[in-house]
PDB file of N, CA and C in Angstrom:
ATOM      1  N   MET A 151     112.590  91.042  93.765  1.00 80.00           N
ATOM      2  CA  MET A 151     111.953  92.198  93.164  1.00 80.00           C
ATOM      3  C   MET A 151     110.765  92.613  94.027  1.00 80.00           C
ATOM      4  N   PHE A 152     110.427  93.855  93.973  1.00 93.00           N
ATOM      5  CA  PHE A 152     109.338  94.406  94.777  1.00 93.00           C
ATOM      6  C   PHE A 152     108.216  94.872  93.861  1.00 93.00           C
ATOM      7  N   ASN A 153     107.047  95.077  94.455  1.00 96.00           N
ATOM      8  CA  ASN A 153     105.901  95.531  93.667  1.00 96.00           C
ATOM      9  C   ASN A 153     105.580  96.991  93.989  1.00 96.00           C
ATOM     10  N   ALA A 154     104.585  97.536  93.302  1.00 96.00           N
ATOM     11  CA  ALA A 154     104.218  98.945  93.446  1.00 96.00           C
ATOM     12  C   ALA A 154     103.773  99.276  94.863  1.00 96.00           C
ATOM     13  N   ASN A 155     103.023  98.398  95.479  1.00 96.00           N
ATOM     14  CA  ASN A 155     102.550  98.641  96.838  1.00 96.00           C
ATOM     15  C   ASN A 155     103.704  98.694  97.826  1.00 96.00           C
ATOM     16  N   GLU A 156     104.655  97.799  97.684  1.00 95.00           N
ATOM     17  CA  GLU A 156     105.820  97.794  98.570  1.00 95.00           C
ATOM     18  C   GLU A 156     106.640  99.074  98.403  1.00 95.00           C
ATOM     19  N   LEU A 157     106.819  99.521  97.163  1.00 93.00           N
ATOM     20  CA  LEU A 157     107.557 100.759  96.913  1.00 93.00           C
ATOM     21  C   LEU A 157     106.809 101.959  97.489  1.00 93.00           C
ATOM     22  N   CYS A 158     105.522 102.002  97.305  1.00 93.00           N
ATOM     23  CA  CYS A 158     104.719 103.088  97.856  1.00 93.00           C
ATOM     24  C   CYS A 158     104.833 103.121  99.376  1.00 93.00           C
ATOM     25  N   ASN A 159     104.730 101.983 100.007  1.00 93.00           N
ATOM     26  CA  ASN A 159     104.862 101.915 101.467  1.00 93.00           C
ATOM     27  C   ASN A 159     106.234 102.380 101.931  1.00 93.00           C
ATOM     28  N   LYS A 160     107.267 102.050 101.184  1.00 90.00           N
ATOM     29  CA  LYS A 160     108.619 102.484 101.540  1.00 90.00           C
ATOM     30  C   LYS A 160     108.742 104.003 101.391  1.00 90.00           C
ATOM     31  N   ILE A 161     108.181 104.561 100.322  1.00 87.00           N
ATOM     32  CA  ILE A 161     108.227 106.011 100.122  1.00 87.00           C
ATOM     33  C   ILE A 161     107.509 106.725 101.261  1.00 87.00           C
ATOM     34  N   THR A 162     106.353 106.221 101.660  1.00 88.00           N
ATOM     35  CA  THR A 162     105.625 106.874 102.754  1.00 88.00           C
ATOM     36  C   THR A 162     106.342 106.706 104.094  1.00 88.00           C
ATOM     37  N   SER A 163     107.119 105.639 104.249  1.00 87.00           N
ATOM     38  CA  SER A 163     107.884 105.506 105.490  1.00 87.00           C
ATOM     39  C   SER A 163     109.036 106.512 105.520  1.00 87.00           C
ATOM     40  N   LEU A 164     109.603 106.831 104.360  1.00 81.00           N
ATOM     41  CA  LEU A 164     110.679 107.819 104.278  1.00 81.00           C
ATOM     42  C   LEU A 164     110.143 109.250 104.277  1.00 81.00           C
ATOM     43  N   HIS A 165     108.924 109.437 103.761  1.00 81.00           N
ATOM     44  CA  HIS A 165     108.301 110.759 103.643  1.00 81.00           C
ATOM     45  C   HIS A 165     106.858 110.692 104.151  1.00 81.00           C
ATOM     46  N   PRO A 166     106.661 110.525 105.453  1.00 86.00           N
ATOM     47  CA  PRO A 166     105.298 110.368 105.980  1.00 86.00           C
ATOM     48  C   PRO A 166     104.404 111.586 105.757  1.00 86.00           C
ATOM     49  N   GLU A 167     104.997 112.745 105.525  1.00 82.00           N
ATOM     50  CA  GLU A 167     104.214 113.953 105.289  1.00 82.00           C
ATOM     51  C   GLU A 167     103.440 113.918 103.972  1.00 82.00           C
ATOM     52  N   LEU A 168     103.756 112.977 103.117  1.00 82.00           N
ATOM     53  CA  LEU A 168     103.106 112.904 101.807  1.00 82.00           C
ATOM     54  C   LEU A 168     101.676 112.392 101.871  1.00 82.00           C
ATOM     55  N   GLY A 169     101.368 111.584 102.846  1.00 86.00           N
ATOM     56  CA  GLY A 169     100.023 111.038 102.936  1.00 86.00           C
ATOM     57  C   GLY A 169     100.017 109.535 102.780  1.00 86.00           C
ATOM     58  N   ALA A 170      98.895 109.024 102.293  1.00 92.00           N
ATOM     59  CA  ALA A 170      98.674 107.579 102.251  1.00 92.00           C
ATOM     60  C   ALA A 170      98.734 107.034 100.824  1.00 92.00           C
ATOM     61  N   CYS A 171      99.212 105.810 100.716  1.00 93.00           N
ATOM     62  CA  CYS A 171      99.219 105.110  99.432  1.00 93.00           C
ATOM     63  C   CYS A 171      97.787 104.890  98.969  1.00 93.00           C
ATOM     64  N   GLY A 172      97.569 105.053  97.692  1.00 91.00           N
ATOM     65  CA  GLY A 172      96.254 104.841  97.118  1.00 91.00           C
ATOM     66  C   GLY A 172      95.341 106.041  97.258  1.00 91.00           C
ATOM     67  N   ILE A 173      95.721 107.019  98.077  1.00 90.00           N
ATOM     68  CA  ILE A 173      94.921 108.228  98.252  1.00 90.00           C
ATOM     69  C   ILE A 173      95.716 109.432  97.758  1.00 90.00           C
ATOM     70  N   ASP A 174      96.852 109.703  98.415  1.00 91.00           N
ATOM     71  CA  ASP A 174      97.699 110.839  98.061  1.00 91.00           C
ATOM     72  C   ASP A 174      98.847 110.440  97.146  1.00 91.00           C
ATOM     73  N   ILE A 175      99.178 109.175  97.154  1.00 92.00           N
ATOM     74  CA  ILE A 175     100.313 108.670  96.377  1.00 92.00           C
ATOM     75  C   ILE A 175      99.883 107.413  95.637  1.00 92.00           C
ATOM     76  N   THR A 176     100.195 107.368  94.357  1.00 95.00           N
ATOM     77  CA  THR A 176     100.029 106.128  93.603  1.00 95.00           C
ATOM     78  C   THR A 176     101.353 105.811  92.916  1.00 95.00           C
ATOM     79  N   VAL A 177     101.667 104.551  92.856  1.00 96.00           N
ATOM     80  CA  VAL A 177     102.898 104.088  92.220  1.00 96.00           C
ATOM     81  C   VAL A 177     102.520 103.032  91.197  1.00 96.00           C
ATOM     82  N   THR A 178     102.982 103.218  89.980  1.00 97.00           N
ATOM     83  CA  THR A 178     102.763 102.233  88.924  1.00 97.00           C
ATOM     84  C   THR A 178     104.077 102.003  88.192  1.00 97.00           C
ATOM     85  N   LYS A 179     104.221 100.822  87.643  1.00 96.00           N
ATOM     86  CA  LYS A 179     105.437 100.506  86.899  1.00 96.00           C
ATOM     87  C   LYS A 179     105.224 100.813  85.427  1.00 96.00           C
ATOM     88  N   ASP A 180     106.182 101.501  84.854  1.00 94.00           N
ATOM     89  CA  ASP A 180     106.207 101.790  83.421  1.00 94.00           C
ATOM     90  C   ASP A 180     107.107 100.739  82.783  1.00 94.00           C
ATOM     91  N   ASP A 181     106.506  99.618  82.390  1.00 94.00           N
ATOM     92  CA  ASP A 181     107.291  98.507  81.844  1.00 94.00           C
ATOM     93  C   ASP A 181     107.995  98.879  80.545  1.00 94.00           C
ATOM     94  N   LYS A 182     107.390  99.726  79.756  1.00 95.00           N
ATOM     95  CA  LYS A 182     107.986 100.121  78.478  1.00 95.00           C
ATOM     96  C   LYS A 182     109.330 100.821  78.690  1.00 95.00           C
ATOM     97  N   GLU A 183     109.387 101.703  79.700  1.00 95.00           N
ATOM     98  CA  GLU A 183     110.611 102.463  79.973  1.00 95.00           C
ATOM     99  C   GLU A 183     111.420 101.880  81.132  1.00 95.00           C
ATOM    100  N   ASN A 184     110.908 100.805  81.745  1.00 95.00           N
ATOM    101  CA  ASN A 184     111.564 100.139  82.865  1.00 95.00           C
ATOM    102  C   ASN A 184     111.878 101.115  84.003  1.00 95.00           C
ATOM    103  N   ARG A 185     110.828 101.783  84.477  1.00 96.00           N
ATOM    104  CA  ARG A 185     110.929 102.721  85.591  1.00 96.00           C
ATOM    105  C   ARG A 185     109.580 102.775  86.305  1.00 96.00           C
ATOM    106  N   TRP A 186     109.529 103.469  87.406  1.00 96.00           N
ATOM    107  CA  TRP A 186     108.314 103.606  88.197  1.00 96.00           C
ATOM    108  C   TRP A 186     107.768 105.021  88.051  1.00 96.00           C
ATOM    109  N   LEU A 187     106.463 105.139  88.005  1.00 95.00           N
ATOM    110  CA  LEU A 187     105.807 106.438  88.017  1.00 95.00           C
ATOM    111  C   LEU A 187     105.210 106.633  89.400  1.00 95.00           C
ATOM    112  N   VAL A 188     105.656 107.698  90.077  1.00 93.00           N
ATOM    113  CA  VAL A 188     105.136 108.059  91.389  1.00 93.00           C
ATOM    114  C   VAL A 188     104.290 109.308  91.192  1.00 93.00           C
ATOM    115  N   HIS A 189     103.004 109.191  91.493  1.00 93.00           N
ATOM    116  CA  HIS A 189     102.085 110.330  91.358  1.00 93.00           C
ATOM    117  C   HIS A 189     101.711 110.801  92.754  1.00 93.00           C
ATOM    118  N   LEU A 190     102.017 112.077  93.033  1.00 89.00           N
ATOM    119  CA  LEU A 190     101.689 112.692  94.314  1.00 89.00           C
ATOM    120  C   LEU A 190     100.542 113.660  94.103  1.00 89.00           C
ATOM    121  N   ASN A 191      99.613 113.655  95.012  1.00 87.00           N
ATOM    122  CA  ASN A 191      98.440 114.515  94.910  1.00 87.00           C
ATOM    123  C   ASN A 191      98.187 115.141  96.271  1.00 87.00           C
ATOM    124  N   LYS A 192      98.174 116.469  96.330  1.00 80.00           N
ATOM    125  CA  LYS A 192      97.912 117.168  97.578  1.00 80.00           C
ATOM    126  C   LYS A 192      97.033 118.370  97.276  1.00 80.00           C
ATOM    127  N   GLY A 193      95.751 118.245  97.579  1.00 79.00           N
ATOM    128  CA  GLY A 193      94.819 119.322  97.263  1.00 79.00           C
ATOM    129  C   GLY A 193      94.735 119.532  95.764  1.00 79.00           C
ATOM    130  N   GLU A 194      94.956 120.754  95.353  1.00 82.00           N
ATOM    131  CA  GLU A 194      94.915 121.078  93.920  1.00 82.00           C
ATOM    132  C   GLU A 194      96.254 120.857  93.237  1.00 82.00           C
ATOM    133  N   HIS A 195      97.266 120.473  93.991  1.00 81.00           N
ATOM    134  CA  HIS A 195      98.611 120.298  93.452  1.00 81.00           C
ATOM    135  C   HIS A 195      98.891 118.817  93.200  1.00 81.00           C
ATOM    136  N   SER A 196      99.597 118.556  92.110  1.00 85.00           N
ATOM    137  CA  SER A 196      99.988 117.178  91.832  1.00 85.00           C
ATOM    138  C   SER A 196     101.356 117.163  91.174  1.00 85.00           C
ATOM    139  N   LEU A 197     101.982 116.019  91.233  1.00 86.00           N
ATOM    140  CA  LEU A 197     103.316 115.845  90.684  1.00 86.00           C
ATOM    141  C   LEU A 197     103.457 114.426  90.177  1.00 86.00           C
ATOM    142  N   ASN A 198     103.970 114.282  88.977  1.00 91.00           N
ATOM    143  CA  ASN A 198     104.348 112.974  88.449  1.00 91.00           C
ATOM    144  C   ASN A 198     105.866 112.915  88.421  1.00 91.00           C
ATOM    145  N   HIS A 199     106.411 111.876  89.012  1.00 90.00           N
ATOM    146  CA  HIS A 199     107.861 111.711  89.055  1.00 90.00           C
ATOM    147  C   HIS A 199     108.207 110.312  88.562  1.00 90.00           C
ATOM    148  N   PHE A 200     109.128 110.252  87.627  1.00 92.00           N
ATOM    149  CA  PHE A 200     109.619 108.964  87.158  1.00 92.00           C
ATOM    150  C   PHE A 200     110.820 108.580  88.005  1.00 92.00           C
ATOM    151  N   LEU A 201     110.696 107.469  88.692  1.00 90.00           N
ATOM    152  CA  LEU A 201     111.746 106.961  89.560  1.00 90.00           C
ATOM    153  C   LEU A 201     112.459 105.830  88.827  1.00 90.00           C
ATOM    154  N   GLU A 202     113.696 106.084  88.482  1.00 91.00           N
ATOM    155  CA  GLU A 202     114.477 105.087  87.748  1.00 91.00           C
ATOM    156  C   GLU A 202     114.769 103.891  88.656  1.00 91.00           C
ATOM    157  N   MET A 203     114.990 102.745  88.057  1.00 92.00           N
ATOM    158  CA  MET A 203     115.184 101.506  88.811  1.00 92.00           C
ATOM    159  C   MET A 203     116.289 101.595  89.872  1.00 92.00           C
ATOM    160  N   PRO A 204     117.478 102.156  89.570  1.00 89.00           N
ATOM    161  CA  PRO A 204     118.497 102.240  90.633  1.00 89.00           C
ATOM    162  C   PRO A 204     118.024 103.072  91.824  1.00 89.00           C
ATOM    163  N   ASP A 205     117.304 104.166  91.560  1.00 88.00           N
ATOM    164  CA  ASP A 205     116.770 104.987  92.648  1.00 88.00           C
ATOM    165  C   ASP A 205     115.724 104.219  93.445  1.00 88.00           C
ATOM    166  N   ALA A 206     114.877 103.480  92.766  1.00 91.00           N
ATOM    167  CA  ALA A 206     113.862 102.676  93.446  1.00 91.00           C
ATOM    168  C   ALA A 206     114.536 101.600  94.312  1.00 91.00           C
ATOM    169  N   ASP A 207     115.592 100.999  93.798  1.00 91.00           N
ATOM    170  CA  ASP A 207     116.333 100.000  94.580  1.00 91.00           C
ATOM    171  C   ASP A 207     116.905 100.627  95.846  1.00 91.00           C
ATOM    172  N   HIS A 208     117.465 101.837  95.736  1.00 86.00           N
ATOM    173  CA  HIS A 208     118.013 102.529  96.907  1.00 86.00           C
ATOM    174  C   HIS A 208     116.917 102.819  97.925  1.00 86.00           C
ATOM    175  N   CYS A 209     115.759 103.214  97.440  1.00 86.00           N
ATOM    176  CA  CYS A 209     114.635 103.458  98.345  1.00 86.00           C
ATOM    177  C   CYS A 209     114.273 102.194  99.112  1.00 86.00           C
ATOM    178  N   MET A 210     114.186 101.100  98.400  1.00 90.00           N
ATOM    179  CA  MET A 210     113.787  99.841  99.019  1.00 90.00           C
ATOM    180  C   MET A 210     114.846  99.328  99.998  1.00 90.00           C
ATOM    181  N   GLU A 211     116.104  99.735  99.803  1.00 88.00           N
ATOM    182  CA  GLU A 211     117.181  99.335 100.708  1.00 88.00           C
ATOM    183  C   GLU A 211     117.215 100.213 101.953  1.00 88.00           C
ATOM    184  N   GLY A 212     116.282 101.165 102.052  1.00 78.00           N
ATOM    185  CA  GLY A 212     116.221 102.023 103.224  1.00 78.00           C
ATOM    186  C   GLY A 212     116.998 103.313 103.094  1.00 78.00           C
ATOM    187  N   GLN A 213     117.539 103.548 101.914  1.00 70.00           N
ATOM    188  CA  GLN A 213     118.249 104.791 101.674  1.00 70.00           C
ATOM    189  C   GLN A 213     117.265 105.845 101.191  1.00 70.00           C
ATOM    190  N   GLN A 214     117.661 107.087 101.252  1.00 68.00           N
ATOM    191  CA  GLN A 214     116.806 108.182 100.800  1.00 68.00           C
ATOM    192  C   GLN A 214     116.561 108.089  99.299  1.00 68.00           C
ATOM    193  N   CYS A 215     115.352 108.381  98.896  1.00 74.00           N
ATOM    194  CA  CYS A 215     115.013 108.470  97.478  1.00 74.00           C
ATOM    195  C   CYS A 215     115.381 109.886  97.030  1.00 74.00           C
ATOM    196  N   LEU A 216     116.640 110.095  96.673  1.00 71.00           N
ATOM    197  CA  LEU A 216     117.170 111.434  96.451  1.00 71.00           C
ATOM    198  C   LEU A 216     116.427 112.207  95.380  1.00 71.00           C
ATOM    199  N   SER A 217     116.262 111.640  94.199  1.00 76.00           N
ATOM    200  CA  SER A 217     115.603 112.391  93.118  1.00 76.00           C
ATOM    201  C   SER A 217     114.147 112.697  93.467  1.00 76.00           C
ATOM    202  N   LEU A 218     113.469 111.759  94.098  1.00 79.00           N
ATOM    203  CA  LEU A 218     112.090 111.987  94.519  1.00 79.00           C
ATOM    204  C   LEU A 218     112.036 113.030  95.628  1.00 79.00           C
ATOM    205  N   GLY A 219     112.985 112.977  96.548  1.00 78.00           N
ATOM    206  CA  GLY A 219     113.039 113.956  97.627  1.00 78.00           C
ATOM    207  C   GLY A 219     113.183 115.379  97.111  1.00 78.00           C
ATOM    208  N   LEU A 220     113.983 115.556  96.064  1.00 78.00           N
ATOM    209  CA  LEU A 220     114.139 116.887  95.465  1.00 78.00           C
ATOM    210  C   LEU A 220     112.832 117.364  94.850  1.00 78.00           C
ATOM    211  N   GLU A 221     112.116 116.474  94.183  1.00 79.00           N
ATOM    212  CA  GLU A 221     110.825 116.827  93.589  1.00 79.00           C
ATOM    213  C   GLU A 221     109.805 117.175  94.676  1.00 79.00           C
ATOM    214  N   ILE A 222     109.831 116.443  95.775  1.00 76.00           N
ATOM    215  CA  ILE A 222     108.909 116.701  96.880  1.00 76.00           C
ATOM    216  C   ILE A 222     109.168 118.096  97.446  1.00 76.00           C
ATOM    217  N   ALA A 223     110.438 118.440  97.617  1.00 77.00           N
ATOM    218  CA  ALA A 223     110.787 119.772  98.125  1.00 77.00           C
ATOM    219  C   ALA A 223     110.281 120.862  97.197  1.00 77.00           C
ATOM    220  N   GLN A 224     110.395 120.649  95.893  1.00 74.00           N
ATOM    221  CA  GLN A 224     109.903 121.629  94.929  1.00 74.00           C
ATOM    222  C   GLN A 224     108.384 121.752  94.997  1.00 74.00           C
ATOM    223  N   LEU A 225     107.692 120.623  95.124  1.00 72.00           N
ATOM    224  CA  LEU A 225     106.236 120.657  95.238  1.00 72.00           C
ATOM    225  C   LEU A 225     105.826 121.416  96.498  1.00 72.00           C
ATOM    226  N   GLN A 226     106.500 121.162  97.601  1.00 71.00           N
ATOM    227  CA  GLN A 226     106.191 121.869  98.839  1.00 71.00           C
ATOM    228  C   GLN A 226     106.413 123.370  98.681  1.00 71.00           C
ATOM    229  N   LYS A 227     107.470 123.750  97.983  1.00 75.00           N
ATOM    230  CA  LYS A 227     107.749 125.166  97.736  1.00 75.00           C
ATOM    231  C   LYS A 227     106.643 125.785  96.889  1.00 75.00           C
ATOM    232  N   ASN A 228     106.163 125.046  95.902  1.00 71.00           N
ATOM    233  CA  ASN A 228     105.106 125.551  95.021  1.00 71.00           C
ATOM    234  C   ASN A 228     103.791 125.748  95.762  1.00 71.00           C
ATOM    235  N   ILE A 229     103.548 124.932  96.753  1.00 68.00           N
ATOM    236  CA  ILE A 229     102.310 125.028  97.510  1.00 68.00           C
ATOM    237  C   ILE A 229     102.299 126.302  98.364  1.00 68.00           C
ATOM    238  N   LYS A 230     103.484 126.777  98.735  1.00 63.00           N
ATOM    239  CA  LYS A 230     103.644 128.048  99.458  1.00 63.00           C
ATOM    240  C   LYS A 230     102.827 128.117 100.737  1.00 63.00           C
ATOM    241  N   GLY A 231     103.294 127.378 101.696  1.00 59.00           N
ATOM    242  CA  GLY A 231     102.681 127.502 103.006  1.00 59.00           C
ATOM    243  C   GLY A 231     101.616 126.468 103.329  1.00 59.00           C
ATOM    244  N   GLU A 232     101.063 125.796 102.323  1.00 52.00           N
ATOM    245  CA  GLU A 232     100.113 124.736 102.645  1.00 52.00           C
ATOM    246  C   GLU A 232     100.876 123.615 103.317  1.00 52.00           C
ATOM    247  N   GLN A 233     100.308 123.035 104.320  1.00 50.00           N
ATOM    248  CA  GLN A 233     100.976 121.977 105.077  1.00 50.00           C
ATOM    249  C   GLN A 233     100.808 120.635 104.394  1.00 50.00           C
ATOM    250  N   PHE A 234     101.865 119.870 104.376  1.00 49.00           N
ATOM    251  CA  PHE A 234     101.816 118.486 103.893  1.00 49.00           C
ATOM    252  C   PHE A 234     101.420 117.624 105.036  1.00 49.00           C
TER     253      PHE A 234
END
């Protein structure tokens, strides 16, 4: 099993444009719902994404975090031209 820091580091390795763990990205485990909460913060924009365990496992295996990637694309679109 992996911890929040390891998952955050893996996400930033797959999406380096997001920024740094603990600054632009925080990852916490939602034990009640058995999923991860990924909070992205870029300027005035923020996004909370719940990453289900199978998706988190795929991320840790080096595969793309598909559901998170879709949310990231939407956040980038909402920012409209601001650089990540």
